[in-house]
CSV table of C-alpha atoms and ligand atoms in Angstrom, one decimal:
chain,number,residue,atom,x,y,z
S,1,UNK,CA,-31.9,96.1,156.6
S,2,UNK,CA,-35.3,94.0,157.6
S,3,UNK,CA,-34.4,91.7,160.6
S,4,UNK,CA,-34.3,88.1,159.9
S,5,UNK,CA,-37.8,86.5,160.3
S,6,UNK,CA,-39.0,84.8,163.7
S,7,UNK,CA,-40.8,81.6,163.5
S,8,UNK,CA,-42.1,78.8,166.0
S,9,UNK,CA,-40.0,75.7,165.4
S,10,UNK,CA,-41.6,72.5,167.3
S,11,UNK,CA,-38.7,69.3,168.3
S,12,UNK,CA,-40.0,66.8,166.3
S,13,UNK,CA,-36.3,64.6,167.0
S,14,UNK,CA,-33.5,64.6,169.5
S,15,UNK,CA,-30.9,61.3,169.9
S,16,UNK,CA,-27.2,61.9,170.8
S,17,UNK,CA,-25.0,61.7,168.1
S,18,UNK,CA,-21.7,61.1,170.9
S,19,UNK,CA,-21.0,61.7,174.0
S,20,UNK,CA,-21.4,65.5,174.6
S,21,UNK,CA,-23.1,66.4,171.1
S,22,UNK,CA,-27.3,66.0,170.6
S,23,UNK,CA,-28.9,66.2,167.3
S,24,UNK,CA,-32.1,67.9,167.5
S,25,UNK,CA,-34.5,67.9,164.5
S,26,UNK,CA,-36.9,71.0,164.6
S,27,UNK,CA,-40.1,71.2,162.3
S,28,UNK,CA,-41.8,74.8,161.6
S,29,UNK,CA,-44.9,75.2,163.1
S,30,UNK,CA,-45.8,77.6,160.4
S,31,UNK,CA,-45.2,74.5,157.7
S,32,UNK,CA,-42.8,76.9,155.6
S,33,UNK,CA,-40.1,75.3,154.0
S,34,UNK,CA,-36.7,76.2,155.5
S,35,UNK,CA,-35.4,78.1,153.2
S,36,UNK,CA,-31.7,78.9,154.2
S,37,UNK,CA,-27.8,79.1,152.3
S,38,UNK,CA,-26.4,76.4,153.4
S,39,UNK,CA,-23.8,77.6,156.1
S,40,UNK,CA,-26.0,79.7,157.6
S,41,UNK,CA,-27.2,79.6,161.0
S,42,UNK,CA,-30.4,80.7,163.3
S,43,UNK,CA,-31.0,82.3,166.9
S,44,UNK,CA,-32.6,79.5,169.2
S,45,UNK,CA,-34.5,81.8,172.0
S,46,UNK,CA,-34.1,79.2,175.3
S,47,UNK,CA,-36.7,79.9,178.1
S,48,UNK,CA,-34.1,79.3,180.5
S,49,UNK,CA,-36.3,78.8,184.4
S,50,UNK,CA,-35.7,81.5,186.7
S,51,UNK,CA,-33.9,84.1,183.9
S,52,UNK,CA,-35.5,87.5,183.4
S,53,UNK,CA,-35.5,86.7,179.2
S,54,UNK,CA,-34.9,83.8,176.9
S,55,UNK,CA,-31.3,83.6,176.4
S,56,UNK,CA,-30.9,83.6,173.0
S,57,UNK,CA,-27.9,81.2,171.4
S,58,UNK,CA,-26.8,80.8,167.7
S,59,UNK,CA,-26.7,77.3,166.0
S,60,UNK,CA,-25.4,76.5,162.8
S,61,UNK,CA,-27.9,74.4,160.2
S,62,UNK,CA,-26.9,70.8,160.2
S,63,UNK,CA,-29.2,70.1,157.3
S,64,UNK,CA,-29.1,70.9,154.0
S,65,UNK,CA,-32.4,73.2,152.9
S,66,UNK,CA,-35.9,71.2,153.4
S,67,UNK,CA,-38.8,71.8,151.4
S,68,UNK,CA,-41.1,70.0,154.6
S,69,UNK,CA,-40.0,72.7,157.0
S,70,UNK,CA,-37.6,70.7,158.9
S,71,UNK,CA,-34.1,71.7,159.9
S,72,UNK,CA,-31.5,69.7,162.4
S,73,UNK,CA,-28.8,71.3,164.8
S,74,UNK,CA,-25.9,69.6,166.1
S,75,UNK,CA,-25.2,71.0,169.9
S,76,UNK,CA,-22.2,70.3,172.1
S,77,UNK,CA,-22.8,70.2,175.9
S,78,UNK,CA,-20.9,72.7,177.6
S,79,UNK,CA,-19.9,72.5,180.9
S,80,UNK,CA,-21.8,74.8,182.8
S,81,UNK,CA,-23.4,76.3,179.8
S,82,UNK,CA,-27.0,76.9,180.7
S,83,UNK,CA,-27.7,77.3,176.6
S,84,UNK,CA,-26.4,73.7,175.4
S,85,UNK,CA,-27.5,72.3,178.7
S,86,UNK,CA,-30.9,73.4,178.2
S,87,UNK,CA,-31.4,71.8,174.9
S,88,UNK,CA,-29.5,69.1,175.7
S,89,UNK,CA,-31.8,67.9,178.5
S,90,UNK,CA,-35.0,69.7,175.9
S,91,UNK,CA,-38.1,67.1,175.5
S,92,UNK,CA,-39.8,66.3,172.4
S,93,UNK,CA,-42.6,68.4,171.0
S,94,UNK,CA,-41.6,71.5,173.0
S,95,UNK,CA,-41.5,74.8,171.0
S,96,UNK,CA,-39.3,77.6,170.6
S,97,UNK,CA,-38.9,80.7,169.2
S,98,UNK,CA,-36.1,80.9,166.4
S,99,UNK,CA,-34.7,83.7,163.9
S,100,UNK,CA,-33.1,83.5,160.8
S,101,UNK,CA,-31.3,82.3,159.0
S,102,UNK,CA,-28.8,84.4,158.9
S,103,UNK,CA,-25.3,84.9,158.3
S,104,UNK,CA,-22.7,85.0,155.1
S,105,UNK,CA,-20.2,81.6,155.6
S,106,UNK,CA,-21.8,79.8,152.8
S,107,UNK,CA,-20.7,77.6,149.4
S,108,UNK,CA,-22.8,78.3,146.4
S,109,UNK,CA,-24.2,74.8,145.8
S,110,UNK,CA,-22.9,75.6,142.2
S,111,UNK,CA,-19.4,75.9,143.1
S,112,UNK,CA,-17.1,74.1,140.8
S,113,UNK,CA,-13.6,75.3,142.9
S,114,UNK,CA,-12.1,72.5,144.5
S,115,UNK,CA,-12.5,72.9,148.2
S,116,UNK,CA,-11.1,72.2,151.8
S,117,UNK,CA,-13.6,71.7,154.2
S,118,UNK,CA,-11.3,72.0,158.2
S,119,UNK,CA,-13.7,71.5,161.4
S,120,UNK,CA,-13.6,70.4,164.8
S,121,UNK,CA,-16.4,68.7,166.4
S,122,UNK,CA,-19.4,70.5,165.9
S,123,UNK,CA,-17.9,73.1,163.7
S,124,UNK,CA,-18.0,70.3,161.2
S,125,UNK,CA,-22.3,71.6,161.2
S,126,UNK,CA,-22.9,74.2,158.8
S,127,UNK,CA,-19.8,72.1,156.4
S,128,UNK,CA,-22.4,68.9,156.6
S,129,UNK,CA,-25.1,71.6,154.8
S,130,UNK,CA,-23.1,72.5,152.3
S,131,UNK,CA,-21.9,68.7,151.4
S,132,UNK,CA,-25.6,67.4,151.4
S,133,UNK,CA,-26.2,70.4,149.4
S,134,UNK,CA,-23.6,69.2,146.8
S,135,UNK,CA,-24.2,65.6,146.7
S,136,UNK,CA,-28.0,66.3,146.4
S,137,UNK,CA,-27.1,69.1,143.6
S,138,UNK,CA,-25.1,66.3,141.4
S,139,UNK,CA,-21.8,68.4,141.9
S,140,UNK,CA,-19.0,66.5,141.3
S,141,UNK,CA,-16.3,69.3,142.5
S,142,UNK,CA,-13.4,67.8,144.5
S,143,UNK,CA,-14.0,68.3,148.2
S,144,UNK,CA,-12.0,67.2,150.9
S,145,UNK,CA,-13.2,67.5,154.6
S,146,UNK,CA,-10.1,67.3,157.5
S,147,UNK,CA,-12.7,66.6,160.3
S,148,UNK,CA,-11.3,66.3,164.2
S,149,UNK,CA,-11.8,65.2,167.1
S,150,UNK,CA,-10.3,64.1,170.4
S,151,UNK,CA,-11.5,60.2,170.8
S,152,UNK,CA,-12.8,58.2,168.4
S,153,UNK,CA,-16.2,58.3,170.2
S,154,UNK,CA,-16.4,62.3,169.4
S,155,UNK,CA,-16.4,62.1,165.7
S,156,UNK,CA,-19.2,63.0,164.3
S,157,UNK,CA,-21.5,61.7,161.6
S,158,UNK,CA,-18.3,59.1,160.9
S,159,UNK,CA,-20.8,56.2,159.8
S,160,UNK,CA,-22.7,58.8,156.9
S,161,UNK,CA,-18.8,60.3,155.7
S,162,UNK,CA,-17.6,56.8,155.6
S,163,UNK,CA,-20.3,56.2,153.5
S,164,UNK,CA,-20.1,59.6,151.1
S,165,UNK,CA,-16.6,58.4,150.6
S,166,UNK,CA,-18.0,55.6,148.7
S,167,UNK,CA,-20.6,56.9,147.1
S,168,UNK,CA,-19.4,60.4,145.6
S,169,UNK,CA,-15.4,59.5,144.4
S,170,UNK,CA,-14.8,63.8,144.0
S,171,UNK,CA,-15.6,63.1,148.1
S,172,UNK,CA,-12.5,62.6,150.5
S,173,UNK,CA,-11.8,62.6,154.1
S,174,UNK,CA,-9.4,62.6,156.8
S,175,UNK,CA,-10.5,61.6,160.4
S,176,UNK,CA,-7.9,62.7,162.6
S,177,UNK,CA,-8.0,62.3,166.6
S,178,UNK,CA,-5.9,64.6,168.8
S,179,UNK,CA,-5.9,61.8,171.7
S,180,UNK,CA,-6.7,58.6,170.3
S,181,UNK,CA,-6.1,55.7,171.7
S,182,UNK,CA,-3.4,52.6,171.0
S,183,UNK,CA,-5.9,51.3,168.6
S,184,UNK,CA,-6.6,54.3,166.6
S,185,UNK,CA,-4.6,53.2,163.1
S,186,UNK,CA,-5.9,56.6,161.5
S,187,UNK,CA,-4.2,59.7,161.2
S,188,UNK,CA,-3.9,61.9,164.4
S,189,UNK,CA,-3.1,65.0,166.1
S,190,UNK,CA,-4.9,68.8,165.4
S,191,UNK,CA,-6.8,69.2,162.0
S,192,UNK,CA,-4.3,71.9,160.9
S,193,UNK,CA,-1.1,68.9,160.7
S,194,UNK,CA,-3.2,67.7,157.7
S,195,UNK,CA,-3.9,71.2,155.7
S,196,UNK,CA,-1.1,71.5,153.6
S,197,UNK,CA,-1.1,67.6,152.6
S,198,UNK,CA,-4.9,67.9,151.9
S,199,UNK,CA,-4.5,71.3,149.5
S,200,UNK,CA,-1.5,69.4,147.5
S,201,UNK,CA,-4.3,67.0,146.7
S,202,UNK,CA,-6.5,69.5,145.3
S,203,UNK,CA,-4.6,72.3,143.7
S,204,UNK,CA,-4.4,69.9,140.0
S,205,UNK,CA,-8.0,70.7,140.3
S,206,UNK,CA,-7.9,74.6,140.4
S,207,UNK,CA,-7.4,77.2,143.1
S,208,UNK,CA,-9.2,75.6,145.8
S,209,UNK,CA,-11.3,77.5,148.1
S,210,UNK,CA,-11.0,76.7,152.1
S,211,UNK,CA,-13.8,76.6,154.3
S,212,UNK,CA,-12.9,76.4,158.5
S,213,UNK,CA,-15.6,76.2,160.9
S,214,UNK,CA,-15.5,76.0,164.9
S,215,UNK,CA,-14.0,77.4,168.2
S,216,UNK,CA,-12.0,80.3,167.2
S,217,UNK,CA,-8.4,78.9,168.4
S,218,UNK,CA,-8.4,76.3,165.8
S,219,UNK,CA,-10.1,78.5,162.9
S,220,UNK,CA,-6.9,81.4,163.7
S,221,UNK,CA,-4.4,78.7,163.0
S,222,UNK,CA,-5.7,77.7,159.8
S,223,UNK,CA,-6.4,81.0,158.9
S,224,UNK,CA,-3.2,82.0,159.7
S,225,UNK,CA,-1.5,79.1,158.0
S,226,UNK,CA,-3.5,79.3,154.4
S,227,UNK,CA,-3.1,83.1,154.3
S,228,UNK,CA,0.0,83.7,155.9
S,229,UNK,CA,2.6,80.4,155.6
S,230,UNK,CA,0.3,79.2,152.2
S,231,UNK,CA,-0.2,82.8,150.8
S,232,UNK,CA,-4.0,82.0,149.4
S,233,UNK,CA,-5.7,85.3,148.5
S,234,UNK,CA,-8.3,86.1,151.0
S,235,UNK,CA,-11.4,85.4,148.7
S,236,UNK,CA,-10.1,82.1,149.1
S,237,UNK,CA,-10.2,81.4,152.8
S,238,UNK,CA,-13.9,81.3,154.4
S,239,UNK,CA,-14.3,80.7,158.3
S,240,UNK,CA,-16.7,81.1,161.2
S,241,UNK,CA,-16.4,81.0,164.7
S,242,UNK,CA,-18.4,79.7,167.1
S,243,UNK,CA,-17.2,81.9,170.5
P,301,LIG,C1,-22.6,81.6,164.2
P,301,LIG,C2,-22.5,80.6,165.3
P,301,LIG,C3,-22.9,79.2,165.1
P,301,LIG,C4,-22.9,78.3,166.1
P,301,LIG,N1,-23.2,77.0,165.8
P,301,LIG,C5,-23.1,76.1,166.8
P,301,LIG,C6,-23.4,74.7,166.5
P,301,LIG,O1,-23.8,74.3,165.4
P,301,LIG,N2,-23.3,73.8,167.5
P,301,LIG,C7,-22.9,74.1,168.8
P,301,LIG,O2,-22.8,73.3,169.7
P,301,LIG,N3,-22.6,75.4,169.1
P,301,LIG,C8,-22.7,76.4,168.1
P,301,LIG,N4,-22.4,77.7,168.4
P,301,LIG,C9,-22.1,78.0,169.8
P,301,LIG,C10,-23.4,78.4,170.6
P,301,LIG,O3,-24.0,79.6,170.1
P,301,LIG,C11,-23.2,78.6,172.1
P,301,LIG,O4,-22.2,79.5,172.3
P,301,LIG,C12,-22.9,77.3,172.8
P,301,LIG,O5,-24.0,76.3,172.7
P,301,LIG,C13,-22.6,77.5,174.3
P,301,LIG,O6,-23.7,78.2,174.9
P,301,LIG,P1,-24.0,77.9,176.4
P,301,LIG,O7,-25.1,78.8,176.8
P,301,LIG,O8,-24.2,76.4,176.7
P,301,LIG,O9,-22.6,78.2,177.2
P,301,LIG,P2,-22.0,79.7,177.4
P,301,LIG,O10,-21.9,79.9,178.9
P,301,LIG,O11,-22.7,80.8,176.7
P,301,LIG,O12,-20.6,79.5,176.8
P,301,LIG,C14,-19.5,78.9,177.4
P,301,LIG,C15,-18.3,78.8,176.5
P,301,LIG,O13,-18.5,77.6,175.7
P,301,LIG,C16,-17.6,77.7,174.6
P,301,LIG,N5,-18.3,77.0,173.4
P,301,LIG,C17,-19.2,77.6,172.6
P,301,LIG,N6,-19.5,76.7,171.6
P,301,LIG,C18,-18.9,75.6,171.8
P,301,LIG,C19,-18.8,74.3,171.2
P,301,LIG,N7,-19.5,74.1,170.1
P,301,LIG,N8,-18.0,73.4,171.7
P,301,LIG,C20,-17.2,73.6,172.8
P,301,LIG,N9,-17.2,74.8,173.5
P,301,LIG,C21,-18.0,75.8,173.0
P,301,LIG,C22,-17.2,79.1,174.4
P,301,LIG,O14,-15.9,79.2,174.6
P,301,LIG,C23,-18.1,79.8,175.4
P,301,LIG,O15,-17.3,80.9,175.9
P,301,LIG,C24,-22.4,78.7,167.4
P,301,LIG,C25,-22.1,80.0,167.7
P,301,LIG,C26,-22.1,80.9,166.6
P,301,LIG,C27,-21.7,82.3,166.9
């Protein structure tokens, strides 16, 4: 099989979107669109000072696909991580050498299945591409997104789900915080407490389809608990692991 294409990608954006995570929003130099599934995810090759080679560190695609060529990743700072720290602390206009996409977690953007999307902190990424995807294809398949965090200040993108909530009525969510504080009046502890609740809603709708995303402690216990406790067939439980 052909490697996945290398490109140039210049930062044409970077704000944080909390505390520990960046958004950066990359632009092709080679003007192609960004042609991806969403779900998928590229290599980011960091010229790390003082290392023999660029270290090279997979991201997920925040975006949904982009006929201008642009694509935005989501990037937790890790303690001691030279990886996230370097494109944490990355200025604007530098370039870097990326490859992809690649990889198979993906939705079709034609899926009518009802579906569970289950992520913590920035394993919510590639699930953001496929719900632009969907809003943007006119899908109007029920989708529920169990998104969590520790604080409040750590959840991401709350203001733009918030606002899908109102806008697309097959789009629910559950914000769930695993520390938050006495003034926290939403529903808390780890994403998985809310699983079985959240499938209960969609099952009227069909055999729903479950998507988890992020570090792999989490993603094992939902797996675990659709396949195992739930008994859902395997072609129904997606997941990908970012360690
Ligand atoms: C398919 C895939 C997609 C990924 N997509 C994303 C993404 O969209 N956003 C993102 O921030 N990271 C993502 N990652 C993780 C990313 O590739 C790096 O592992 C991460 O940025 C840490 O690299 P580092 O060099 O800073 O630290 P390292 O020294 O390489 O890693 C230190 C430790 O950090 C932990 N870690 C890795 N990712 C995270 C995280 N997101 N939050 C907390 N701890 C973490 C791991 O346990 C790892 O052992 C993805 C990984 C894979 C395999």
């Amino acid at each position: 099989m052909a490697p996945p294409p290398r490109f140039f990608a210049r930062l044409a954006l970077t704000e944080n979107l909390t505390p520990l995570v960046r958004r950066l929003v990359f632009s092709r130099e080679d003007a192609l669109p960004m042609a991806f599934t969403p779900g998928q995810w590229v290599n980011i090759f960091l010229p790390i000072p003082g290392a023999d080679a660029p270290l090279r560190r997979a991201y997920s695609i925040a975006s949904s696909p982009r006929a201008d060529g642009t694509f935005e990743l989501a990037v937790t700072r890790v303690s001691g991580g030279a990886g996230s720290t370097f494109l944490h602390e990355l200025s604007l206009g530098s370039v870097l050498n990326a490859e992809g996409p690649q990889g198979f977690f993906s939705r079709s953007q034609s899926a009518t299945s009802p579906t569970l999307f289950v992520a913590t902190g920035t394993g919510f990424t590639p699930l953001r591409s496929m719900l632009l995807a969907a809003v943007e294809a006119g899908s109007t398949s029920p989708v529920h997104l169990i998104l969590g965090a520790r604080h409040e200040e750590d959840l991401l993108y709350r203001a733009e789900l918030e606002s899908l909530t109102r806008a697309c009525p097959w789009f629910s969510l559950t914000l769930t915080l695993s520390q938050g504080s006495a003034s926290w009046a939403g529903p808390r502890g780890y994403v998985q407490t809310h699983v079985t609740t959240a499938l209960a809603g969609l099952t009227p709708h069909g055999p729903p389809h479950v998507y988890a995303c992020g570090l792999q402690r989490m993603v094992s216990v939902v797996r675990e608990l659709v396949r195992k406790d739930l008994g859902f067939p395997r072609e129904q439980m997606h997941s990908e692991r970012f360690d």
